[in-house]
Amino acid sequence: GLTFSTCASANFRMLVAQNAGTLVLGGPIVREQNFKVNVDFTIAGGTVKATDDVSFTNLRTNLVEAGASVVFDVAEGKVLDVSTMTFGAGASVTKTGAGTIRFGTSLPDALSVEGGSVEYAQPVDLGDSLTLGTDATLVFASDGISATSIVGI
């Protein structure tokens, strides 16, 4: 993971950008309160591979950009928590790996889960954006989740 701590100046911006290729994350991405620099985490394409539990805490921007096509690959027994992430219009996500991806209230326009689990931790309307593969598990961890249709059920 990445932990940003102890920087007194707020005159800077740190950008972590995933545009193509594979970004491997082995733990949480955290901006501690005493790190005054704004941290932006953006994904425009490629693959994000979570080899351990990954979450995003106290970032100014945590975004999958509009129109992006992204693969989230999560290792078995691990959780990629994107519940604080915002998904731009037209963003599509393919989830691979045996682990779990956890969403909040912002969802990609298209989500294909090829393996592992997808979890919804807050009330959301899935519409018709979700496709489940034969090795995928769907977890509703909150009341108030609705869907027009889910392909694969």
Coordinates of N, CA, C and O in Angstrom, one line a residue:
G1 N 0.8 -1.2 0.0 CA 0.0 0.0 0.0 C 0.9 1.2 0.0 O 2.1 1.2 0.0
L2 N 0.2 2.4 0.0 CA 0.9 3.7 0.1 C 0.3 4.4 1.2 O -1.0 4.5 1.4
T3 N 1.1 5.0 2.1 CA 0.7 5.9 3.2 C 1.4 7.2 3.0 O 2.6 7.3 3.0
F4 N 0.6 8.3 2.9 CA 1.2 9.6 2.8 C 1.0 10.3 4.1 O -0.1 10.4 4.6
S5 N 2.1 10.7 4.7 CA 2.0 11.4 6.1 C 3.0 12.5 6.2 O 4.1 12.5 5.5
T6 N 2.7 13.4 7.1 CA 3.6 14.5 7.6 C 4.2 15.3 6.4 O 5.3 15.2 6.0
C7 N 3.4 16.2 5.9 CA 3.8 17.3 5.0 C 3.0 18.5 5.4 O 1.8 18.5 5.3
A8 N 3.7 19.6 5.8 CA 2.9 20.8 6.3 C 2.4 21.7 5.2 O 1.5 22.5 5.4
S9 N 2.9 21.6 4.0 CA 2.5 22.5 2.9 C 1.4 22.0 2.1 O 1.3 20.9 1.7
A10 N 0.4 22.8 1.9 CA -0.8 22.5 1.1 C -0.7 23.0 -0.3 O -1.7 23.0 -1.0
N11 N 0.5 23.5 -0.7 CA 0.6 24.1 -2.0 C 0.9 23.2 -3.1 O 1.3 23.6 -4.2
F12 N 0.8 21.9 -2.8 CA 1.2 20.9 -3.8 C 0.0 19.9 -4.0 O -0.9 19.8 -3.2
R13 N 0.1 19.2 -5.1 CA -0.8 18.2 -5.5 C 0.0 16.9 -5.9 O 0.9 17.0 -6.7
M14 N -0.4 15.8 -5.4 CA 0.2 14.5 -5.8 C -0.8 13.7 -6.6 O -1.9 13.5 -6.1
L15 N -0.4 13.3 -7.8 CA -1.3 12.6 -8.6 C -0.7 11.1 -8.8 O 0.4 11.0 -9.2
V16 N -1.5 10.2 -8.5 CA -1.2 8.8 -8.8 C -2.2 8.4 -10.0 O -3.4 8.4 -9.8
A17 N -1.7 8.2 -11.2 CA -2.5 7.9 -12.3 C -2.2 6.6 -13.0 O -1.0 6.3 -13.2
Q18 N -3.2 5.8 -13.2 CA -3.1 4.5 -13.9 C -3.8 4.7 -15.2 O -5.0 4.8 -15.3
N19 N -3.0 4.8 -16.3 CA -3.5 5.0 -17.6 C -3.5 3.8 -18.5 O -4.3 3.6 -19.4
A20 N -2.6 2.9 -18.3 CA -2.4 1.6 -19.1 C -1.5 0.7 -18.3 O -0.9 1.1 -17.3
G21 N -1.4 -0.5 -18.8 CA -0.6 -1.5 -18.2 C -1.2 -2.0 -16.9 O -2.4 -2.0 -16.7
T22 N -0.4 -2.5 -15.9 CA -0.8 -3.1 -14.7 C -0.3 -2.3 -13.5 O 1.0 -2.2 -13.4
L23 N -1.1 -1.9 -12.6 CA -0.7 -1.3 -11.3 C -1.0 -2.4 -10.3 O -2.2 -2.8 -10.1
V24 N 0.0 -2.8 -9.5 CA -0.2 -3.8 -8.5 C -0.2 -3.1 -7.1 O 0.7 -2.3 -6.8
L25 N -1.3 -3.3 -6.4 CA -1.5 -2.7 -5.1 C -1.5 -3.8 -4.0 O -2.2 -4.8 -4.1
G26 N -0.6 -3.7 -3.0 CA -0.5 -4.7 -2.0 C -1.0 -4.2 -0.6 O -0.6 -4.7 0.4
G27 N -1.8 -3.2 -0.6 CA -2.4 -2.7 0.7 C -3.1 -1.4 0.4 O -3.2 -0.9 -0.7
P28 N -3.6 -0.8 1.5 CA -4.4 0.4 1.4 C -3.7 1.7 0.9 O -2.5 1.8 1.1
I29 N -4.4 2.6 0.3 CA -3.9 3.9 -0.1 C -4.5 4.9 0.9 O -5.7 5.1 0.9
V30 N -3.6 5.5 1.7 CA -4.1 6.4 2.8 C -3.4 7.7 2.7 O -2.1 7.8 2.6
R31 N -4.1 8.8 2.8 CA -3.6 10.1 3.1 C -3.9 10.5 4.5 O -5.1 10.7 4.8
E32 N -2.9 10.5 5.4 CA -3.2 10.8 6.8 C -3.5 12.3 6.9 O -3.0 13.1 6.1
Q33 N -4.2 12.7 8.0 CA -4.6 14.1 8.2 C -3.4 15.1 8.2 O -3.6 16.2 7.8
N34 N -2.3 14.7 8.7 CA -1.2 15.6 8.8 C -0.4 15.7 7.5 O 0.6 16.5 7.4
F35 N -0.8 15.1 6.5 CA -0.2 15.2 5.1 C -1.1 16.2 4.4 O -2.2 15.9 3.9
K36 N -0.7 17.5 4.3 CA -1.5 18.6 3.8 C -1.6 18.6 2.3 O -2.5 19.3 1.7
V37 N -0.8 17.9 1.6 CA -0.8 17.9 0.1 C -2.0 17.1 -0.3 O -2.4 16.1 0.2
N38 N -2.7 17.6 -1.3 CA -3.9 16.9 -1.9 C -3.4 15.7 -2.7 O -2.4 15.8 -3.5
V39 N -4.0 14.6 -2.5 CA -3.7 13.4 -3.3 C -4.8 13.0 -4.1 O -6.0 12.8 -3.7
D40 N -4.5 12.9 -5.4 CA -5.5 12.5 -6.4 C -5.1 11.1 -7.0 O -4.0 10.9 -7.4
F41 N -6.1 10.2 -7.0 CA -5.9 8.8 -7.6 C -6.8 8.6 -8.7 O -8.1 8.7 -8.5
T42 N -6.3 8.5 -9.9 CA -7.2 8.4 -11.1 C -6.8 7.2 -11.9 O -5.6 6.8 -12.0
I43 N -7.8 6.6 -12.5 CA -7.7 5.4 -13.3 C -8.3 5.7 -14.7 O -9.5 6.0 -14.7
A44 N -7.5 5.6 -15.8 CA -8.1 5.8 -17.1 C -8.0 4.6 -18.0 O -8.6 4.6 -19.1
G45 N -7.5 3.5 -17.5 CA -7.4 2.3 -18.2 C -6.4 1.3 -17.6 O -5.8 1.5 -16.6
G46 N -6.3 0.1 -18.3 CA -5.4 -0.9 -17.8 C -6.0 -1.8 -16.7 O -7.2 -1.9 -16.6
T47 N -5.1 -2.4 -15.9 CA -5.5 -3.3 -14.9 C -5.0 -2.8 -13.5 O -3.8 -2.4 -13.4
V48 N -5.8 -2.9 -12.5 CA -5.4 -2.7 -11.1 C -5.5 -4.1 -10.5 O -6.6 -4.7 -10.4
K49 N -4.3 -4.6 -10.0 CA -4.3 -5.9 -9.4 C -4.1 -5.7 -7.9 O -3.1 -5.2 -7.4
A50 N -5.1 -6.2 -7.1 CA -5.0 -6.2 -5.7 C -4.5 -7.5 -5.1 O -5.2 -8.5 -5.2
T51 N -3.3 -7.5 -4.6 CA -2.7 -8.7 -4.0 C -2.9 -8.9 -2.5 O -2.6 -9.9 -1.9
D52 N -3.5 -7.9 -1.9 CA -3.9 -7.9 -0.5 C -5.1 -7.0 -0.4 O -5.6 -6.5 -1.4
D53 N -5.6 -6.8 0.9 CA -6.8 -5.9 1.1 C -6.4 -4.5 0.7 O -5.4 -4.0 1.2
V54 N -7.2 -3.9 -0.1 CA -6.9 -2.5 -0.6 C -8.2 -1.7 -0.4 O -9.3 -2.1 -0.7
S55 N -7.9 -0.5 0.1 CA -9.0 0.5 0.3 C -8.3 1.9 0.0 O -7.1 2.0 -0.1
F56 N -9.2 2.9 -0.1 CA -8.7 4.3 -0.4 C -9.3 5.2 0.7 O -10.5 5.3 0.8
T57 N -8.4 5.9 1.4 CA -8.8 6.7 2.6 C -8.3 8.1 2.5 O -7.1 8.4 2.3
N58 N -9.2 9.1 2.6 CA -8.9 10.5 2.7 C -8.2 11.1 1.5 O -7.4 12.0 1.6
L59 N -8.5 10.6 0.3 CA -8.0 11.2 -0.9 C -8.9 12.3 -1.4 O -10.1 12.2 -1.3
R60 N -8.3 13.3 -2.0 CA -9.1 14.4 -2.6 C -9.9 13.9 -3.8 O -11.1 14.1 -3.9
T61 N -9.3 13.1 -4.7 CA -10.0 12.5 -5.8 C -9.6 11.0 -5.8 O -8.5 10.7 -5.7
N62 N -10.7 10.2 -6.1 CA -10.5 8.8 -6.2 C -11.5 8.4 -7.3 O -12.7 8.3 -7.1
L63 N -11.0 8.3 -8.5 CA -11.8 8.3 -9.7 C -11.4 7.4 -10.8 O -10.2 7.2 -11.1
V64 N -12.4 6.7 -11.4 CA -12.2 6.0 -12.6 C -12.8 7.0 -13.6 O -14.0 7.4 -13.6
E65 N -12.0 7.4 -14.6 CA -12.4 8.5 -15.5 C -13.5 8.1 -16.4 O -13.7 6.9 -16.7
A66 N -14.2 9.1 -16.9 CA -15.3 8.9 -17.9 C -14.8 8.1 -19.1 O -13.7 8.4 -19.6
G67 N -15.5 7.1 -19.5 CA -15.2 6.4 -20.7 C -14.1 5.3 -20.5 O -13.7 4.6 -21.4
A68 N -13.5 5.3 -19.3 CA -12.4 4.3 -19.1 C -12.9 2.9 -19.1 O -14.0 2.6 -18.7
S69 N -12.0 2.0 -19.5 CA -12.3 0.6 -19.5 C -11.2 0.0 -18.6 O -10.0 0.1 -18.9
V70 N -11.6 -0.6 -17.4 CA -10.6 -1.0 -16.4 C -10.9 -2.4 -16.0 O -12.0 -2.9 -15.9
V71 N -9.8 -3.2 -15.7 CA -9.9 -4.5 -15.1 C -9.4 -4.4 -13.7 O -8.3 -3.8 -13.4
F72 N -10.2 -4.9 -12.7 CA -9.8 -5.0 -11.3 C -9.6 -6.5 -11.1 O -10.6 -7.3 -11.2
D73 N -8.4 -6.9 -10.8 CA -8.1 -8.3 -10.5 C -7.8 -8.4 -9.0 O -6.8 -7.8 -8.5
V74 N -8.6 -9.2 -8.3 CA -8.5 -9.3 -6.8 C -8.1 -10.7 -6.4 O -8.8 -11.7 -6.8
A75 N -7.0 -10.8 -5.6 CA -6.5 -12.1 -5.2 C -7.5 -12.8 -4.3 O -8.3 -12.2 -3.5
E76 N -7.5 -14.1 -4.3 CA -8.4 -14.9 -3.4 C -8.2 -14.5 -2.0 O -7.1 -14.4 -1.4
G77 N -9.4 -14.4 -1.3 CA -9.4 -14.1 0.1 C -9.2 -12.6 0.4 O -9.2 -12.2 1.6
K78 N -9.0 -11.8 -0.6 CA -8.7 -10.3 -0.4 C -9.9 -9.5 -0.9 O -10.8 -10.0 -1.6
V79 N -10.0 -8.2 -0.4 CA -11.0 -7.3 -0.7 C -10.5 -6.0 -1.3 O -9.6 -5.4 -0.7
L80 N -10.9 -5.7 -2.5 CA -10.7 -4.4 -3.1 C -11.9 -3.5 -2.8 O -12.9 -3.7 -3.4
D81 N -11.7 -2.6 -1.9 CA -12.8 -1.7 -1.5 C -12.8 -0.4 -2.3 O -12.0 0.5 -2.0
V82 N -13.7 -0.3 -3.3 CA -13.8 0.9 -4.1 C -15.0 1.7 -3.7 O -15.5 2.5 -4.5
S83 N -15.5 1.6 -2.5 CA -16.7 2.2 -2.0 C -16.5 3.8 -1.9 O -17.5 4.5 -1.9
T84 N -15.3 4.3 -1.9 CA -15.1 5.7 -1.9 C -14.8 6.3 -3.3 O -14.5 7.4 -3.5
M85 N -14.7 5.4 -4.3 CA -14.4 5.7 -5.7 C -15.6 6.3 -6.4 O -16.7 5.8 -6.2
T86 N -15.3 7.2 -7.3 CA -16.3 7.8 -8.2 C -16.1 7.2 -9.6 O -14.9 7.2 -10.0
F87 N -17.1 6.8 -10.3 CA -17.0 6.3 -11.6 C -17.6 7.3 -12.6 O -18.8 7.6 -12.5
G88 N -16.8 7.8 -13.6 CA -17.2 8.7 -14.5 C -18.2 8.1 -15.5 O -18.3 6.8 -15.7
A89 N -18.9 8.9 -16.2 CA -19.9 8.4 -17.2 C -19.3 7.5 -18.3 O -18.2 7.8 -18.8
G90 N -19.9 6.4 -18.5 CA -19.4 5.5 -19.6 C -18.3 4.6 -19.1 O -17.7 3.8 -19.9
A91 N -17.9 4.7 -17.8 CA -16.8 3.8 -17.3 C -17.3 2.4 -17.3 O -18.4 2.1 -16.9
S92 N -16.4 1.5 -17.7 CA -16.8 0.0 -17.6 C -15.7 -0.7 -16.8 O -14.5 -0.4 -16.9
V93 N -16.1 -1.7 -16.0 CA -15.2 -2.4 -15.2 C -15.4 -3.9 -15.4 O -16.5 -4.4 -15.5
T94 N -14.3 -4.6 -15.6 CA -14.3 -6.1 -15.6 C -13.6 -6.5 -14.3 O -12.4 -6.1 -14.1
K95 N -14.3 -7.3 -13.5 CA -13.7 -7.8 -12.2 C -13.2 -9.3 -12.5 O -14.0 -10.1 -12.8
T96 N -11.9 -9.5 -12.2 CA -11.4 -10.9 -12.3 C -10.8 -11.3 -11.0 O -10.7 -10.5 -10.1
G97 N -10.3 -12.5 -10.9 CA -9.7 -13.0 -9.7 C -10.8 -13.5 -8.7 O -12.0 -13.3 -8.9
A98 N -10.3 -14.3 -7.7 CA -11.2 -15.0 -6.8 C -11.6 -14.2 -5.6 O -12.4 -14.6 -4.8
G99 N -11.0 -13.0 -5.5 CA -11.4 -12.1 -4.3 C -12.6 -11.3 -4.5 O -13.4 -11.6 -5.4
T100 N -12.9 -10.3 -3.6 CA -14.1 -9.5 -3.6 C -13.8 -8.1 -4.0 O -12.8 -7.5 -3.5
I101 N -14.7 -7.5 -4.7 CA -14.7 -6.1 -5.0 C -15.9 -5.5 -4.3 O -17.0 -6.1 -4.3
R102 N -15.8 -4.4 -3.5 CA -16.9 -3.8 -2.7 C -17.1 -2.4 -3.3 O -16.2 -1.5 -3.3
F103 N -18.4 -2.2 -3.6 CA -18.8 -0.9 -4.2 C -19.6 -0.1 -3.2 O -20.2 -0.6 -2.3
G104 N -19.6 1.3 -3.3 CA -20.4 2.2 -2.5 C -21.5 2.7 -3.4 O -22.2 1.9 -4.1
T105 N -21.8 4.0 -3.4 CA -22.9 4.5 -4.1 C -22.6 4.9 -5.5 O -23.6 5.0 -6.3
S106 N -21.4 5.1 -5.9 CA -21.0 5.3 -7.3 C -20.7 4.0 -8.0 O -19.9 3.2 -7.4
L107 N -21.3 3.8 -9.1 CA -21.1 2.5 -9.8 C -20.7 2.8 -11.3 O -21.1 3.8 -11.9
P108 N -19.9 1.9 -11.9 CA -19.6 2.0 -13.3 C -20.9 1.8 -14.1 O -21.8 1.1 -13.7
D109 N -20.9 2.3 -15.3 CA -22.0 2.1 -16.2 C -22.2 0.6 -16.6 O -23.3 0.2 -17.0
A110 N -21.0 -0.1 -16.7 CA -21.1 -1.5 -17.0 C -20.1 -2.2 -16.1 O -19.0 -1.8 -15.9
L111 N -20.5 -3.4 -15.5 CA -19.7 -4.2 -14.7 C -19.9 -5.6 -15.1 O -21.0 -6.2 -15.0
S112 N -18.7 -6.3 -15.4 CA -18.8 -7.7 -15.7 C -17.9 -8.4 -14.7 O -16.7 -8.1 -14.5
V113 N -18.5 -9.3 -13.9 CA -17.8 -10.0 -12.8 C -17.5 -11.5 -13.3 O -18.4 -12.3 -13.4
E114 N -16.2 -11.7 -13.7 CA -15.9 -13.0 -14.2 C -15.5 -14.1 -13.1 O -15.6 -15.3 -13.4
G115 N -15.2 -13.6 -11.9 CA -14.9 -14.5 -10.9 C -14.9 -13.8 -9.5 O -14.9 -12.6 -9.5
G116 N -14.9 -14.6 -8.5 CA -14.9 -14.0 -7.1 C -16.3 -13.4 -6.8 O -17.3 -13.8 -7.3
S117 N -16.3 -12.4 -5.9 CA -17.5 -11.8 -5.4 C -17.6 -10.3 -5.7 O -16.5 -9.6 -5.8
V118 N -18.8 -9.8 -5.9 CA -19.0 -8.4 -5.9 C -20.0 -8.1 -4.8 O -21.0 -8.8 -4.6
E119 N -19.6 -7.1 -4.0 CA -20.4 -6.7 -2.8 C -20.9 -5.3 -2.9 O -20.1 -4.4 -3.3
Y120 N -22.1 -5.1 -2.5 CA -22.7 -3.7 -2.5 C -23.0 -3.4 -1.0 O -23.8 -4.0 -0.4
A121 N -22.2 -2.4 -0.5 CA -22.3 -2.1 0.9 C -23.3 -1.0 1.3 O -23.5 -0.8 2.5
Q122 N -23.8 -0.4 0.3 CA -24.8 0.7 0.5 C -25.9 0.6 -0.4 O -25.8 0.0 -1.5
P123 N -27.1 1.2 -0.1 CA -28.2 1.2 -1.0 C -27.9 1.8 -2.4 O -27.4 2.9 -2.4
V124 N -28.1 1.1 -3.4 CA -27.9 1.5 -4.8 C -28.9 0.9 -5.7 O -29.5 -0.1 -5.4
D125 N -29.1 1.5 -6.9 CA -29.8 1.0 -8.0 C -28.9 0.5 -9.0 O -28.2 1.3 -9.7
L126 N -28.8 -0.8 -9.2 CA -27.9 -1.4 -10.2 C -28.3 -1.2 -11.6 O -27.6 -1.4 -12.6
G127 N -29.6 -0.9 -11.8 CA -30.1 -0.8 -13.2 C -29.9 -2.1 -13.9 O -30.3 -3.1 -13.4
D128 N -29.4 -2.0 -15.1 CA -29.1 -3.2 -15.9 C -27.6 -3.3 -16.2 O -27.2 -3.8 -17.2
S129 N -26.8 -2.8 -15.3 CA -25.3 -2.6 -15.6 C -24.5 -3.9 -15.3 O -23.3 -3.9 -15.6
L130 N -25.1 -4.8 -14.6 CA -24.3 -5.9 -14.0 C -24.4 -7.2 -14.8 O -25.5 -7.7 -15.1
T131 N -23.3 -7.8 -15.1 CA -23.2 -9.1 -15.7 C -22.3 -10.0 -14.9 O -21.2 -9.7 -14.5
L132 N -22.9 -11.2 -14.5 CA -22.2 -12.2 -13.6 C -21.7 -13.4 -14.4 O -22.5 -14.0 -15.2
G133 N -20.5 -13.7 -14.3 CA -20.0 -15.0 -14.9 C -20.4 -16.2 -14.1 O -20.9 -16.0 -13.0
T134 N -20.1 -17.4 -14.6 CA -20.5 -18.6 -13.9 C -19.8 -18.8 -12.6 O -20.3 -19.5 -11.7
D135 N -18.6 -18.2 -12.4 CA -17.8 -18.3 -11.1 C -18.0 -17.1 -10.2 O -17.2 -17.0 -9.3
A136 N -19.0 -16.3 -10.4 CA -19.1 -15.1 -9.6 C -20.2 -15.2 -8.6 O -21.2 -16.0 -8.7
T137 N -20.0 -14.5 -7.5 CA -21.0 -14.5 -6.4 C -21.4 -13.0 -6.1 O -20.6 -12.1 -6.1
L138 N -22.7 -12.8 -5.9 CA -23.2 -11.5 -5.7 C -23.6 -11.4 -4.2 O -24.3 -12.3 -3.6
V139 N -23.1 -10.3 -3.5 CA -23.4 -10.1 -2.1 C -24.1 -8.8 -1.9 O -23.5 -7.7 -2.2
F140 N -25.3 -8.8 -1.3 CA -26.0 -7.6 -0.9 C -25.7 -7.4 0.6 O -26.3 -8.1 1.4
A141 N -24.9 -6.4 0.9 CA -24.5 -6.2 2.3 C -25.3 -5.0 2.9 O -24.9 -4.5 3.9
S142 N -26.4 -4.6 2.3 CA -27.2 -3.5 2.7 C -28.6 -3.7 2.2 O -28.8 -4.4 1.2
D143 N -29.5 -3.1 2.9 CA -30.9 -3.0 2.4 C -31.0 -1.9 1.3 O -30.1 -1.1 1.2
G144 N -32.0 -1.9 0.5 CA -32.2 -0.9 -0.4 C -31.5 -1.0 -1.7 O -31.3 0.0 -2.4
I145 N -31.1 -2.2 -2.1 CA -30.4 -2.5 -3.4 C -31.4 -3.0 -4.4 O -32.2 -3.9 -4.1
S146 N -31.4 -2.3 -5.5 CA -32.4 -2.8 -6.6 C -31.7 -2.9 -7.9 O -30.6 -2.4 -8.1
A147 N -32.3 -3.7 -8.8 CA -31.8 -3.9 -10.1 C -32.9 -4.1 -11.1 O -33.9 -4.7 -10.8
T148 N -32.8 -3.6 -12.3 CA -33.7 -3.8 -13.4 C -33.5 -5.2 -13.9 O -34.5 -6.0 -14.1
S149 N -32.3 -5.6 -14.2 CA -31.9 -7.0 -14.6 C -30.4 -7.2 -14.3 O -29.6 -6.3 -14.3
I150 N -30.1 -8.5 -14.0 CA -28.7 -8.9 -13.8 C -28.5 -10.1 -14.7 O -29.2 -11.1 -14.6
V151 N -27.6 -9.9 -15.7 CA -27.3 -11.0 -16.6 C -26.5 -12.0 -15.9 O -25.5 -11.7 -15.2
G152 N -26.9 -13.3 -16.1 CA -26.1 -14.4 -15.5 C -26.8 -15.0 -14.3 O -26.3 -16.0 -13.7
I153 N -27.9 -14.4 -13.8 CA -28.6 -15.0 -12.7 C -29.8 -15.9 -13.2 O -30.5 -15.5 -14.1

